[in-house]
Structures are given as structure tokens and as C-alpha cells.
mmCIF file of C-alpha atoms in Angstrom:
data_model
loop_
_atom_site.group_PDB
_atom_site.id
_atom_site.type_symbol
_atom_site.label_atom_id
_atom_site.label_comp_id
_atom_site.label_asym_id
_atom_site.label_seq_id
_atom_site.Cartn_x
_atom_site.Cartn_y
_atom_site.Cartn_z
ATOM 1 C CA MET A 3 -10.632 4.793 0.781
ATOM 2 C CA GLU A 4 -9.474 7.339 3.142
ATOM 3 C CA GLN A 5 -7.090 9.995 2.842
ATOM 4 C CA ARG A 6 -5.080 11.308 5.690
ATOM 5 C CA PHE A 7 -1.588 12.816 6.867
ATOM 6 C CA LEU A 8 0.767 12.031 9.450
ATOM 7 C CA ASP A 9 3.813 13.238 11.055
ATOM 8 C CA THR A 10 6.787 11.197 10.179
ATOM 9 C CA GLY A 11 9.235 13.038 12.317
ATOM 10 C CA GLY A 12 10.882 14.540 9.469
ATOM 11 C CA ILE A 13 8.112 15.112 7.050
ATOM 12 C CA ARG A 14 4.262 15.307 6.573
ATOM 13 C CA MET A 15 3.196 12.091 4.883
ATOM 14 C CA HIS A 16 0.152 11.322 2.697
ATOM 15 C CA VAL A 17 -1.522 8.050 2.952
ATOM 16 C CA THR A 18 -4.531 6.394 1.406
ATOM 17 C CA GLU A 19 -5.740 3.285 3.255
ATOM 18 C CA GLN A 20 -8.658 0.910 3.306
ATOM 19 C CA GLY A 21 -9.921 -2.040 5.292
ATOM 20 C CA GLN A 22 -9.138 -3.480 8.641
ATOM 21 C CA GLY A 23 -6.682 -6.444 9.668
ATOM 22 C CA TYR A 24 -2.996 -6.980 9.019
ATOM 23 C CA PRO A 25 -1.285 -4.355 7.306
ATOM 24 C CA VAL A 26 0.048 -4.460 3.705
ATOM 25 C CA VAL A 27 2.036 -1.476 2.836
ATOM 26 C CA PHE A 28 2.528 -0.533 -1.038
ATOM 27 C CA CYS A 29 5.724 1.433 -2.219
ATOM 28 C CA HIS A 30 5.481 3.096 -5.408
ATOM 29 C CA GLY A 31 8.174 3.729 -8.017
ATOM 30 C CA PHE A 32 8.986 6.874 -10.227
ATOM 31 C CA PRO A 33 7.217 8.620 -11.584
ATOM 32 C CA HIS A 34 4.190 7.607 -9.817
ATOM 33 C CA THR A 35 2.223 8.554 -6.560
ATOM 34 C CA GLY A 36 0.181 5.951 -3.952
ATOM 35 C CA PHE A 37 -2.563 6.617 -6.300
ATOM 36 C CA ILE A 38 -1.360 3.598 -8.789
ATOM 37 C CA TRP A 39 -2.212 1.127 -6.069
ATOM 38 C CA HIS A 40 -5.864 2.071 -5.808
ATOM 39 C CA ARG A 41 -7.149 -1.140 -7.781
ATOM 40 C CA GLN A 42 -5.038 -3.075 -5.444
ATOM 41 C CA VAL A 43 -5.729 -1.471 -2.394
ATOM 42 C CA GLU A 44 -9.709 -1.708 -2.894
ATOM 43 C CA ALA A 45 -8.918 -5.770 -3.614
ATOM 44 C CA VAL A 46 -6.596 -6.439 -0.799
ATOM 45 C CA ALA A 47 -9.142 -4.513 1.549
ATOM 46 C CA GLU A 48 -12.257 -6.464 0.822
ATOM 47 C CA ALA A 49 -9.605 -9.940 1.378
ATOM 48 C CA GLY A 50 -9.617 -8.752 4.741
ATOM 49 C CA PHE A 51 -6.227 -6.836 5.193
ATOM 50 C CA ARG A 52 -5.677 -3.238 5.894
ATOM 51 C CA ALA A 53 -4.141 -1.603 2.731
ATOM 52 C CA ILE A 54 -2.230 1.330 3.053
ATOM 53 C CA ALA A 55 -0.280 3.379 0.280
ATOM 54 C CA PRO A 56 1.716 6.174 0.795
ATOM 55 C CA ASP A 57 2.924 8.990 -1.381
ATOM 56 C CA LEU A 58 6.228 8.406 -0.544
ATOM 57 C CA ARG A 59 8.841 11.296 0.269
ATOM 58 C CA GLY A 60 9.066 13.632 -2.546
ATOM 59 C CA TYR A 61 6.109 12.658 -4.461
ATOM 60 C CA GLY A 62 2.369 13.789 -4.404
ATOM 61 C CA ARG A 63 1.009 15.262 -1.265
ATOM 62 C CA THR A 64 3.650 14.295 0.758
ATOM 63 C CA GLU A 65 6.361 16.990 1.640
ATOM 64 C CA ALA A 66 9.413 17.244 -0.700
ATOM 65 C CA PRO A 67 12.471 18.695 0.870
ATOM 66 C CA ALA A 68 14.646 20.609 -1.269
ATOM 67 C CA ASP A 69 17.906 19.069 -0.066
ATOM 68 C CA VAL A 70 18.884 15.802 -1.924
ATOM 69 C CA ALA A 71 20.636 14.878 1.471
ATOM 70 C CA ALA A 72 17.158 14.309 2.887
ATOM 71 C CA TYR A 73 16.530 11.159 0.602
ATOM 72 C CA THR A 74 18.901 8.488 2.078
ATOM 73 C CA ASN A 75 17.695 5.114 2.412
ATOM 74 C CA GLU A 76 17.704 5.732 6.262
ATOM 75 C CA ALA A 77 15.348 8.827 6.106
ATOM 76 C CA VAL A 78 12.968 7.406 3.628
ATOM 77 C CA ILE A 79 12.936 4.028 5.487
ATOM 78 C CA GLY A 80 12.297 5.781 8.369
ATOM 79 C CA ASP A 81 9.193 7.196 6.756
ATOM 80 C CA LEU A 82 7.762 3.807 6.638
ATOM 81 C CA LEU A 83 8.894 2.602 10.052
ATOM 82 C CA SER A 84 6.868 5.780 11.527
ATOM 83 C CA LEU A 85 3.971 4.821 9.565
ATOM 84 C CA LEU A 86 3.826 1.326 11.406
ATOM 85 C CA ASP A 87 4.458 3.057 14.675
ATOM 86 C CA ASP A 88 1.498 5.505 13.845
ATOM 87 C CA ILE A 89 -0.765 2.448 13.056
ATOM 88 C CA GLY A 90 0.514 0.596 16.138
ATOM 89 C CA ALA A 91 1.619 -2.349 13.769
ATOM 90 C CA GLU A 92 4.622 -4.437 14.910
ATOM 91 C CA LYS A 93 5.224 -5.585 11.608
ATOM 92 C CA ALA A 94 3.665 -5.594 7.992
ATOM 93 C CA VAL A 95 4.062 -6.927 4.428
ATOM 94 C CA PHE A 96 5.423 -4.508 2.230
ATOM 95 C CA VAL A 97 4.950 -4.483 -1.497
ATOM 96 C CA GLY A 98 7.315 -2.577 -4.016
ATOM 97 C CA LEU A 99 7.598 -1.483 -7.260
ATOM 98 C CA ASP A 100 10.592 -0.042 -8.817
ATOM 99 C CA PHE A 101 12.118 2.540 -6.724
ATOM 100 C CA GLY A 102 9.752 1.169 -3.923
ATOM 101 C CA ALA A 103 11.347 -2.526 -4.829
ATOM 102 C CA GLN A 104 14.540 -1.043 -3.656
ATOM 103 C CA LEU A 105 13.231 0.686 -0.588
ATOM 104 C CA VAL A 106 11.355 -2.500 0.908
ATOM 105 C CA TRP A 107 14.764 -4.690 0.061
ATOM 106 C CA GLU A 108 16.694 -1.912 2.324
ATOM 107 C CA LEU A 109 13.921 -1.729 4.846
ATOM 108 C CA SER A 110 14.349 -5.805 5.192
ATOM 109 C CA LEU A 111 17.853 -5.515 5.353
ATOM 110 C CA ARG A 112 18.027 -2.754 8.055
ATOM 111 C CA ALA A 113 14.883 -3.323 9.980
ATOM 112 C CA PRO A 114 14.141 -7.387 9.468
ATOM 113 C CA GLU A 115 11.898 -7.339 12.785
ATOM 114 C CA ARG A 116 9.525 -4.978 11.093
ATOM 115 C CA VAL A 117 8.852 -6.994 8.053
ATOM 116 C CA GLU A 118 6.686 -9.879 7.815
ATOM 117 C CA ALA A 119 7.129 -10.388 4.063
ATOM 118 C CA LEU A 120 8.130 -8.869 1.026
ATOM 119 C CA VAL A 121 6.287 -8.655 -2.745
ATOM 120 C CA VAL A 122 8.543 -7.362 -5.183
ATOM 121 C CA LEU A 123 7.106 -6.731 -8.360
ATOM 122 C CA ASN A 124 9.449 -6.003 -11.185
ATOM 123 C CA ASN A 125 13.082 -5.696 -10.006
ATOM 124 C CA PRO A 126 15.304 -8.673 -8.545
ATOM 125 C CA TYR A 127 17.384 -8.099 -5.324
ATOM 126 C CA SER A 128 20.882 -7.448 -6.394
ATOM 127 C CA PRO A 129 23.275 -6.953 -3.269
ATOM 128 C CA ARG A 130 25.558 -3.712 -2.709
ATOM 129 C CA PRO A 131 28.121 -3.669 -5.512
ATOM 130 C CA PRO A 132 31.644 -2.961 -4.805
ATOM 131 C CA ARG A 133 31.472 0.551 -6.387
ATOM 132 C CA ALA A 134 28.674 3.048 -6.320
ATOM 133 C CA PRO A 135 26.095 2.421 -8.689
ATOM 134 C CA SER A 136 26.414 5.723 -10.110
ATOM 135 C CA ALA A 137 29.745 4.886 -11.399
ATOM 136 C CA PHE A 138 28.236 1.835 -13.536
ATOM 137 C CA TRP A 139 25.339 4.289 -14.673
ATOM 138 C CA THR A 140 28.215 6.644 -15.936
ATOM 139 C CA LYS A 141 30.393 3.999 -17.893
ATOM 140 C CA ALA A 142 27.466 2.590 -19.396
ATOM 141 C CA ALA A 143 25.999 6.067 -20.420
ATOM 142 C CA GLN A 144 29.253 6.910 -22.605
ATOM 143 C CA ARG A 145 27.863 4.276 -24.886
ATOM 144 C CA HIS A 146 24.421 4.851 -24.685
ATOM 145 C CA PHE A 147 21.502 6.757 -23.252
ATOM 146 C CA LEU A 148 20.802 5.658 -19.706
ATOM 147 C CA HIS A 149 18.058 7.208 -17.916
ATOM 148 C CA LEU A 150 19.794 6.514 -14.625
ATOM 149 C CA SER A 151 22.934 8.543 -15.266
ATOM 150 C CA TYR A 152 20.667 11.178 -17.091
ATOM 151 C CA PHE A 153 18.950 12.022 -13.634
ATOM 152 C CA GLN A 154 22.235 12.405 -11.874
ATOM 153 C CA GLU A 155 22.937 15.891 -12.755
ATOM 154 C CA PRO A 156 20.596 18.276 -10.469
ATOM 155 C CA GLY A 157 18.154 20.002 -12.436
ATOM 156 C CA VAL A 158 18.358 18.733 -16.109
ATOM 157 C CA ALA A 159 15.990 16.018 -16.014
ATOM 158 C CA ASP A 160 13.470 18.328 -13.382
ATOM 159 C CA VAL A 161 13.364 21.259 -16.326
ATOM 160 C CA GLU A 162 12.941 18.857 -19.181
ATOM 161 C CA LEU A 163 9.966 16.820 -17.667
ATOM 162 C CA ALA A 164 8.437 19.681 -15.837
ATOM 163 C CA ALA A 165 8.091 21.320 -18.860
ATOM 164 C CA ARG A 166 5.946 18.555 -20.413
ATOM 165 C CA PRO A 167 4.860 16.552 -17.681
ATOM 166 C CA ARG A 168 1.755 15.025 -19.281
ATOM 167 C CA GLU A 169 3.514 14.128 -22.505
ATOM 168 C CA PHE A 170 6.738 12.528 -20.123
ATOM 169 C CA LEU A 171 4.235 10.397 -18.344
ATOM 170 C CA SER A 172 2.226 8.926 -20.959
ATOM 171 C CA ARG A 173 5.537 8.350 -22.872
ATOM 172 C CA VAL A 174 7.206 6.614 -20.180
ATOM 173 C CA TYR A 175 3.910 4.589 -19.038
ATOM 174 C CA PHE A 176 3.885 3.192 -22.418
ATOM 175 C CA SER A 177 7.546 2.616 -22.972
ATOM 176 C CA LEU A 178 7.440 0.458 -19.479
ATOM 177 C CA SER A 179 4.299 -1.634 -20.576
ATOM 178 C CA GLY A 180 4.144 -4.894 -21.897
ATOM 179 C CA ASP A 181 3.176 -2.771 -25.258
ATOM 180 C CA TYR A 182 6.849 -1.811 -25.812
ATOM 181 C CA HIS A 183 10.183 -3.184 -25.185
ATOM 182 C CA TYR A 184 11.891 -0.190 -22.907
ATOM 183 C CA LEU A 185 15.308 -1.459 -23.217
ATOM 184 C CA ASP A 186 14.986 0.185 -26.803
ATOM 185 C CA THR A 187 15.496 3.319 -25.510
ATOM 186 C CA TRP A 188 18.962 2.167 -24.786
ATOM 187 C CA LYS A 189 19.726 2.171 -28.349
ATOM 188 C CA ASN A 190 20.071 5.776 -28.676
ATOM 189 C CA PRO A 191 23.060 7.716 -28.384
ATOM 190 C CA PRO A 192 24.500 9.494 -25.056
ATOM 191 C CA GLY A 193 23.643 13.068 -24.789
ATOM 192 C CA LEU A 194 20.352 13.120 -25.383
ATOM 193 C CA GLY A 195 17.205 14.156 -23.016
ATOM 194 C CA TYR A 196 14.657 11.639 -21.616
ATOM 195 C CA LEU A 197 12.014 12.746 -24.147
ATOM 196 C CA ASP A 198 13.996 12.369 -27.127
ATOM 197 C CA VAL A 199 14.377 8.615 -26.564
ATOM 198 C CA LEU A 200 10.853 7.678 -25.217
ATOM 199 C CA PRO A 201 8.530 6.272 -27.980
ATOM 200 C CA GLN A 202 5.263 8.242 -28.863
ATOM 201 C CA ALA A 203 2.704 6.875 -26.949
ATOM 202 C CA PRO A 204 -0.909 6.116 -28.638
ATOM 203 C CA ALA A 205 -3.883 7.878 -27.340
ATOM 204 C CA LEU A 206 -5.573 6.900 -24.029
ATOM 205 C CA PRO A 207 -7.366 5.008 -23.020
ATOM 206 C CA TRP A 208 -5.479 2.135 -22.655
ATOM 207 C CA THR A 209 -6.590 -1.598 -21.975
ATOM 208 C CA TRP A 210 -4.615 -0.975 -18.411
ATOM 209 C CA LEU A 211 -5.063 2.895 -18.050
ATOM 210 C CA SER A 212 -8.082 5.095 -18.140
ATOM 211 C CA GLU A 213 -7.966 8.596 -18.888
ATOM 212 C CA ASN A 214 -9.462 9.496 -15.475
ATOM 213 C CA GLU A 215 -6.382 7.334 -13.710
ATOM 214 C CA PHE A 216 -3.833 9.404 -16.159
ATOM 215 C CA ASP A 217 -5.366 12.518 -15.351
ATOM 216 C CA THR A 218 -5.275 11.875 -11.499
ATOM 217 C CA ILE A 219 -1.562 11.044 -11.579
ATOM 218 C CA ALA A 220 -0.679 13.815 -14.316
ATOM 219 C CA THR A 221 -2.434 16.352 -12.368
ATOM 220 C CA GLU A 222 -0.350 15.829 -9.259
ATOM 221 C CA PHE A 223 2.915 16.057 -11.077
ATOM 222 C CA GLU A 224 1.836 19.362 -13.175
ATOM 223 C CA ARG A 225 1.582 20.859 -9.470
ATOM 224 C CA THR A 226 4.676 19.421 -7.785
ATOM 225 C CA GLY A 227 7.179 18.638 -10.832
ATOM 226 C CA PHE A 228 9.418 15.946 -10.629
ATOM 227 C CA THR A 229 12.593 16.836 -8.525
ATOM 228 C CA GLY A 230 11.167 15.249 -5.295
ATOM 229 C CA GLY A 231 11.119 12.050 -7.138
ATOM 230 C CA LEU A 232 14.433 12.772 -9.010
ATOM 231 C CA ASN A 233 16.134 13.612 -5.290
#
């Protein structure tokens, strides 16, 4: 796998890539970096494609602007379009997970001529609602803890999660896995922090995550914190 940087016209983006052929771009979610795709990158490259996994804006070794306004759909999609221009590709297949899923939906709606196909791994497409999503999240958070609402207040989650990054990552990865039912976190009352509602995670390694893999991701978030992703 090769590591490199490119200028998207707004930020400096870090990408991992391997292979030659038709491009397949992997877009991660929160709290991840492009590293989470390393097994898929290798497999897709061996299958004859050019597999590319960027650290999205705000994550890993890609720049993280301080201003929340720098993280619009238009801006992050612009990074992906600049990536296509950089490799001289008219189109690519895009694979999205979590925030990355929402991102590739928006990309296909705003620039369909640059998208050959989408692979959306966890969240089904939902059209634009009649009100801002944050309004729905605020209403739901009056009844129970909801991470989406908790993330809305600048600085709150940033401080809690950055103080205990490895504990947060292990507990949130475990809670989102097939070994736990994530929606059980919503059974907690409002007003709590994320670490108050997440389950304790068993010791690594897990069947699907090694200690070295976890350490690679955790080391990045120890360095960067979580503000870029929260933005």
C-alpha cells in the first residue's frame, strides 16, 4: 500500500492506495480513519482495481480546519472530486460507511456524472427531511440519550472523548459491532455523556479486530482528538 498527500484546493488530504485499474474509493465514518479499510483495499487491489482510502476532512493525517463551516457537504464532496481529478478519473465506484455513506449519497445527488456505482454498507438512503435533522435529534434527546444530539454542542463531546480516547474507541467499536445491540445506549436518560452510556468492552484482541489494528487507529486519535470528525 502506498501513502501520499494531495492538495484538494482547500486542504491537504492523506490517501492510502493500492493496485491498478478502475478506481474504487472507500469513505470511512466516525470515529475512523481511512485505515479501517486496509483489508478491503488489499483485497480489491488484488481483484484488479485501484483501491483508494482517504482520511476524510478532519480525520487522521488529512487537514482539519478549525471552523465548523469548513465541513459542509459541498466542501467534503469537493475533496472527493479533487481526488478523482488528481488520478485522472472521470468516474469511480464509491464505498461508504456511516458518515461516509451519507457522504456518497450526497456525492451521487450532486455530481452523478462522477459516480459509476455506490456501495452503502450500513445506513439506508433517506431523502432530505422537511426540517433540519438536528431538530429531530433534539426532540428525541428530550426522552433519552442520543449521541447525534450530544454531538451538536461544540466542545462538549470533544473534551470528554479526547480525555479518554482509547477507552472511548474500544467501547464504541464494541457497541457498534455484532456482539452488542447499539440501540441499548438509547435506553439511558438524557443529560449523560457518551462514556456514561456505552458498554464496557472486553479486552482485545477480538475476532474481527487485532491489538495492532486498534493501536494504529487509537494512536491517530490520541494525536488529533475528535474535533475534526465532530465538525
